[in-house]
PDB file of C-alpha atoms in Angstrom:
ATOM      1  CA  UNK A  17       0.000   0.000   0.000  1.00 47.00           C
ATOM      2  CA  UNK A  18       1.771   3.044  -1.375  1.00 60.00           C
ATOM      3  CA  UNK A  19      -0.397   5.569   0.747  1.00 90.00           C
ATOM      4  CA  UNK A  20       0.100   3.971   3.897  1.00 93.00           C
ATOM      5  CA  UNK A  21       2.822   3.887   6.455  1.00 95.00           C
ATOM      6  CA  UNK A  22       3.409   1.454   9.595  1.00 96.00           C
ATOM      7  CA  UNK A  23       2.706   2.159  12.918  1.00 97.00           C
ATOM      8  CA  UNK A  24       3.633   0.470  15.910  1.00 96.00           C
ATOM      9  CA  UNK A  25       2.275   1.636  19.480  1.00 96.00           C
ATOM     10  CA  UNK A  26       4.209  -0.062  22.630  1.00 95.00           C
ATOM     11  CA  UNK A  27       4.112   0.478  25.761  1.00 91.00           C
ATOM     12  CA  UNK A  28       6.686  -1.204  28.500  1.00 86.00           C
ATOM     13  CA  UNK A  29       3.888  -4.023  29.041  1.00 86.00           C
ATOM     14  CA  UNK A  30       2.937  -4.719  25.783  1.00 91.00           C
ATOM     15  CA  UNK A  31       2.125  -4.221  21.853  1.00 94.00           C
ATOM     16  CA  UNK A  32      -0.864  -1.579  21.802  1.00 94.00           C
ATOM     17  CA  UNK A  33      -1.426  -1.088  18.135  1.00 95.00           C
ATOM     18  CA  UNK A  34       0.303  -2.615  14.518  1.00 95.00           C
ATOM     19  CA  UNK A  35      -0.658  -1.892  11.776  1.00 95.00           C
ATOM     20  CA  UNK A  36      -1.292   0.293   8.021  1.00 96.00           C
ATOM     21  CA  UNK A  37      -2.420   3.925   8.702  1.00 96.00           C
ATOM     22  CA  UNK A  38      -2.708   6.840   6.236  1.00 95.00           C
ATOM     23  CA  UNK A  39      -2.064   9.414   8.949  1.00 94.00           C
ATOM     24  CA  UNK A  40      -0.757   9.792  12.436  1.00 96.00           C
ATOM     25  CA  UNK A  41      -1.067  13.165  14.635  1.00 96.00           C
ATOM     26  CA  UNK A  42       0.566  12.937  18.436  1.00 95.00           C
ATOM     27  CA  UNK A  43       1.349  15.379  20.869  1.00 93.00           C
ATOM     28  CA  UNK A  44       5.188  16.243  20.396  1.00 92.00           C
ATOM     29  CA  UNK A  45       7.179  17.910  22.918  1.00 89.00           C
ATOM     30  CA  UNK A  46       7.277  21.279  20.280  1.00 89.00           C
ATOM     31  CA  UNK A  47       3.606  20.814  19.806  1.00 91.00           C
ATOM     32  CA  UNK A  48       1.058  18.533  17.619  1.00 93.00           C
ATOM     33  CA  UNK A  49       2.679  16.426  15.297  1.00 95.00           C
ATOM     34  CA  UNK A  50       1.069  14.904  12.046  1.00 95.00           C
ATOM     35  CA  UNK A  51       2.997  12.215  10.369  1.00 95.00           C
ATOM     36  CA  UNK A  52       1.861  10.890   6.598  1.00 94.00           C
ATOM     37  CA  UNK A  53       3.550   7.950   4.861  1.00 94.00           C
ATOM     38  CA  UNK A  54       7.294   9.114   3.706  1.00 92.00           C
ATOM     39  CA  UNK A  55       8.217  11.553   6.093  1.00 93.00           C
ATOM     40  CA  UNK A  56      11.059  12.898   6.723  1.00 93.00           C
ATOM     41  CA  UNK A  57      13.119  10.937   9.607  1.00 95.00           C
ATOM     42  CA  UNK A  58      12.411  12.341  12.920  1.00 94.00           C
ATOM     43  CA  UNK A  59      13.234  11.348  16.437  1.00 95.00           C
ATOM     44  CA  UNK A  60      11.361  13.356  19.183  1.00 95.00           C
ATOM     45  CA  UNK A  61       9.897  12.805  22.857  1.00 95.00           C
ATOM     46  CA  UNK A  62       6.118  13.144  22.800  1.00 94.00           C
ATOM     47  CA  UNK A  63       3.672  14.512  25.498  1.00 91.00           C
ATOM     48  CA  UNK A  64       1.173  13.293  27.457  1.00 89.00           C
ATOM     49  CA  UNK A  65      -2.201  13.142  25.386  1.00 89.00           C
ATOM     50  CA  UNK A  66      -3.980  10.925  22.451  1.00 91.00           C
ATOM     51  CA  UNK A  67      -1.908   9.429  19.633  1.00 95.00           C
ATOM     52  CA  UNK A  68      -4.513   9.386  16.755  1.00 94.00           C
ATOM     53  CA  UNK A  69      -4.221   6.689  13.698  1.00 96.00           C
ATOM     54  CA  UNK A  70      -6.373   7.084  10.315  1.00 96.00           C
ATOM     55  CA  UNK A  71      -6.654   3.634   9.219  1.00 94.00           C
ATOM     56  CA  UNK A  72      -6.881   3.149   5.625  1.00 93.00           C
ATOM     57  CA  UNK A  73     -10.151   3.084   3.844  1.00 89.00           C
ATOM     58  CA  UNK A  74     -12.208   3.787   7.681  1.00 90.00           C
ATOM     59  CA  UNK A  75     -13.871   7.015   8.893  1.00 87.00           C
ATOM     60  CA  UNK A  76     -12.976   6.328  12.438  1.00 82.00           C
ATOM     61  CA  UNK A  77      -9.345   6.737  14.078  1.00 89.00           C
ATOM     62  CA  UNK A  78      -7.988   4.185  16.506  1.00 91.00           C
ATOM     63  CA  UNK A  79      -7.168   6.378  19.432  1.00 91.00           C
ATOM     64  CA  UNK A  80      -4.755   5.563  21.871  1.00 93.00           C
ATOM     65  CA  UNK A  81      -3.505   7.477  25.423  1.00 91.00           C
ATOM     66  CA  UNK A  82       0.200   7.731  26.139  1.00 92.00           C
ATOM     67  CA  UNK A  83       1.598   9.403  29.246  1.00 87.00           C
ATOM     68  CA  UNK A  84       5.081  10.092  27.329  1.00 88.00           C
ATOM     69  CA  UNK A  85       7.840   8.386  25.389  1.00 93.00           C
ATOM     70  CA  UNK A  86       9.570   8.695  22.070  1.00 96.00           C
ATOM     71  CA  UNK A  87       8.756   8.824  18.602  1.00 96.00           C
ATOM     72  CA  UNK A  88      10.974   7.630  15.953  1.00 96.00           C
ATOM     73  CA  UNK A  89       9.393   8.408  12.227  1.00 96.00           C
ATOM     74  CA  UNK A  90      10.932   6.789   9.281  1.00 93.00           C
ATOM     75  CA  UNK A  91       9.669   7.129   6.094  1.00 88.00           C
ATOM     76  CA  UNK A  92       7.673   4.204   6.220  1.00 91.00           C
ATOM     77  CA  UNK A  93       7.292   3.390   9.453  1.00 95.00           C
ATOM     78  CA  UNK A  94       6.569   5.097  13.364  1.00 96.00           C
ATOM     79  CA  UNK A  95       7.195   3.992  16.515  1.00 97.00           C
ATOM     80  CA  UNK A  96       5.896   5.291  19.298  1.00 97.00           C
ATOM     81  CA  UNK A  97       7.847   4.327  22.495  1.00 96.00           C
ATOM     82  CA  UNK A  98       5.387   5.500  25.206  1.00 93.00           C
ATOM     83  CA  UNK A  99       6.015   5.363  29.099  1.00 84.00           C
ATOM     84  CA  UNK A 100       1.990   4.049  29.495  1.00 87.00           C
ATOM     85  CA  UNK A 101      -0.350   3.158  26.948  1.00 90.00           C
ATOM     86  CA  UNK A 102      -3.633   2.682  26.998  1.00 88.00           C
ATOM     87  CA  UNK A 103      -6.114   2.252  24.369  1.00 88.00           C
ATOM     88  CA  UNK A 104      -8.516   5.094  24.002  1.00 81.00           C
ATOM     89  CA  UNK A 105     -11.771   2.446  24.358  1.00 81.00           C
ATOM     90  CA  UNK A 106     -10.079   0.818  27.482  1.00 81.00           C
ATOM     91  CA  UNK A 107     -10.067   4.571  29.230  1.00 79.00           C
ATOM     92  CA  UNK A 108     -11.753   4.902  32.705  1.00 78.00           C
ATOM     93  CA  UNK A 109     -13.030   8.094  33.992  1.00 80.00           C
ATOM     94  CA  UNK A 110     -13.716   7.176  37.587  1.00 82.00           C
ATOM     95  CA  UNK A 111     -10.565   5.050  37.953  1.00 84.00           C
ATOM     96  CA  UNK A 112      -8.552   8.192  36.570  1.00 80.00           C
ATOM     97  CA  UNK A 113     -10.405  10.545  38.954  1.00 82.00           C
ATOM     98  CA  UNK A 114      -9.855   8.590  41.917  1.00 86.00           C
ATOM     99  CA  UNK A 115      -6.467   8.873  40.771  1.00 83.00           C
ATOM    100  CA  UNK A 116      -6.098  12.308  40.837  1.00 82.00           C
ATOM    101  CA  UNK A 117      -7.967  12.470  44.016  1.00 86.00           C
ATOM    102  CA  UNK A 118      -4.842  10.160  45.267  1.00 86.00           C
ATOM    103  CA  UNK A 119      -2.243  12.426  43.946  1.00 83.00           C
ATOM    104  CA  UNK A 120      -4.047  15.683  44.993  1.00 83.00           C
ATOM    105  CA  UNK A 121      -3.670  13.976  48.658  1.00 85.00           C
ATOM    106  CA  UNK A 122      -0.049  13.386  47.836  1.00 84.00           C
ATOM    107  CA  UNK A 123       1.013  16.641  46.428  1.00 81.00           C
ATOM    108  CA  UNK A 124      -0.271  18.355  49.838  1.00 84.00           C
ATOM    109  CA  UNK A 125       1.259  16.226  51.916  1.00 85.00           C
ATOM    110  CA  UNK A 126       4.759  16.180  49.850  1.00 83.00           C
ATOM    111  CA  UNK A 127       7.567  17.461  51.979  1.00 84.00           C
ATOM    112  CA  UNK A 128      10.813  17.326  49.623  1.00 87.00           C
ATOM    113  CA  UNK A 129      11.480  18.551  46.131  1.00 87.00           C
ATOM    114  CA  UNK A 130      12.158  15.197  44.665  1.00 87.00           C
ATOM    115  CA  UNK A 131       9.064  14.129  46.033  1.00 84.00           C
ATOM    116  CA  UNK A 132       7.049  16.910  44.958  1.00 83.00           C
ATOM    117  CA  UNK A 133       8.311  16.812  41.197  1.00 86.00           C
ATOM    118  CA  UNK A 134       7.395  13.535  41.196  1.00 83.00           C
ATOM    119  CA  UNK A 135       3.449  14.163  42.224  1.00 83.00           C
ATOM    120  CA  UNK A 136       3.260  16.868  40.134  1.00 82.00           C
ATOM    121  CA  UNK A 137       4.379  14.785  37.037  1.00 82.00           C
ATOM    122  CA  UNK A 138       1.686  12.094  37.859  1.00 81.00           C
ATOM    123  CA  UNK A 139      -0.789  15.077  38.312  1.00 79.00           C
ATOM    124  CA  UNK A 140      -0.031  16.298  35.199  1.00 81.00           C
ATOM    125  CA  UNK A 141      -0.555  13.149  33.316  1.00 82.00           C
ATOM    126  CA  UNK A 142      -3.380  12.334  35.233  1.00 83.00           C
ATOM    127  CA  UNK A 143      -4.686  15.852  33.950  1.00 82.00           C
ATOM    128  CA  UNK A 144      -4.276  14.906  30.522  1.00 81.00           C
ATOM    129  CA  UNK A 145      -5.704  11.292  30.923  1.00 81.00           C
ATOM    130  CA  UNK A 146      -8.654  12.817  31.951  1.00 81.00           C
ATOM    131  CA  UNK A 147      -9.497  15.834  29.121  1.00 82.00           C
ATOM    132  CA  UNK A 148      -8.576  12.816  26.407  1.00 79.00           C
ATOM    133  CA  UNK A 149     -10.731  10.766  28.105  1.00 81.00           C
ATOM    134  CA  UNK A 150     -13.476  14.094  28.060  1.00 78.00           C
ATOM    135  CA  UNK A 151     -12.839  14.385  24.155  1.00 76.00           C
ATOM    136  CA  UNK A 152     -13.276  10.785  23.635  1.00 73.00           C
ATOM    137  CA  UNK A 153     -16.468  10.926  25.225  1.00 72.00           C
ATOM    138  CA  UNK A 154     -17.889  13.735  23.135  1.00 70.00           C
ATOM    139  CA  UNK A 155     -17.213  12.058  19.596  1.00 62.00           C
TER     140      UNK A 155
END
């Protein structure tokens, strides 16, 4: 397929998505990123937020959350290295609220700046989790 490229979504515990797409947009560290098939080389860390695939011939995207990684584009294929993965349809609100709730708990009662760095990152992605799981909801 000439108008296609290869995409492969993994996370540290497993394979999330393989496959043909005609587009990929993800949140790069410079801002939003859209990759079609034969792009130029690129190697970049991504964002927290929704990794969107086009597959070919479909109206719908496959949607997938990472909280982070690396991207390496070559012109026929992207990886996306992320930190977490989840798939958007396997997204849960309440379980990523009660989450929050948890780390709102923990960046009050953080004492040292090591420790409070490291709330605030989970906060953050948290944050994220939730408005992707928001604008999944809508659509």
């Amino acid at each position: 397929m000439a108008n296609t490229i290869r995409v492969d979504v993994v996370s540290a515990e497993e394979l999330i998505f393989a496959g043909e797409a005609e587009f990929v947009a993800l949140p790069g560290e410079s801002g939003e990123l859209g990759i079609l098939p034969r792009h130029t080389p690129l190697i970049t860390r991504i964002k927290p937020g929704v990794v969107r695939i086009k597959l070919p011939g479909q109206a719908a995207e496959e949607q997938v959350f990472v909280a982070g990684g690396i991207l390496e584009v070559q012109p026929n294929v992207v990886t996306v290295l992320a930190d977490t993965a989840i798939r958007g349809k396997d997204l849960d609100e309440a379980k990523a609220r009660d989450a929050m709730a948890k780390a709102e708990e923990a960046r009050r009662n953080a004492t040292s700046d090591l420790e409070i760095a490291k709330v605030e990152a989970e906060y953050s992605m948290l944050a994220e989790q939730l408005k992707a799981i928001t604008k999944l909801r809508r659509k």
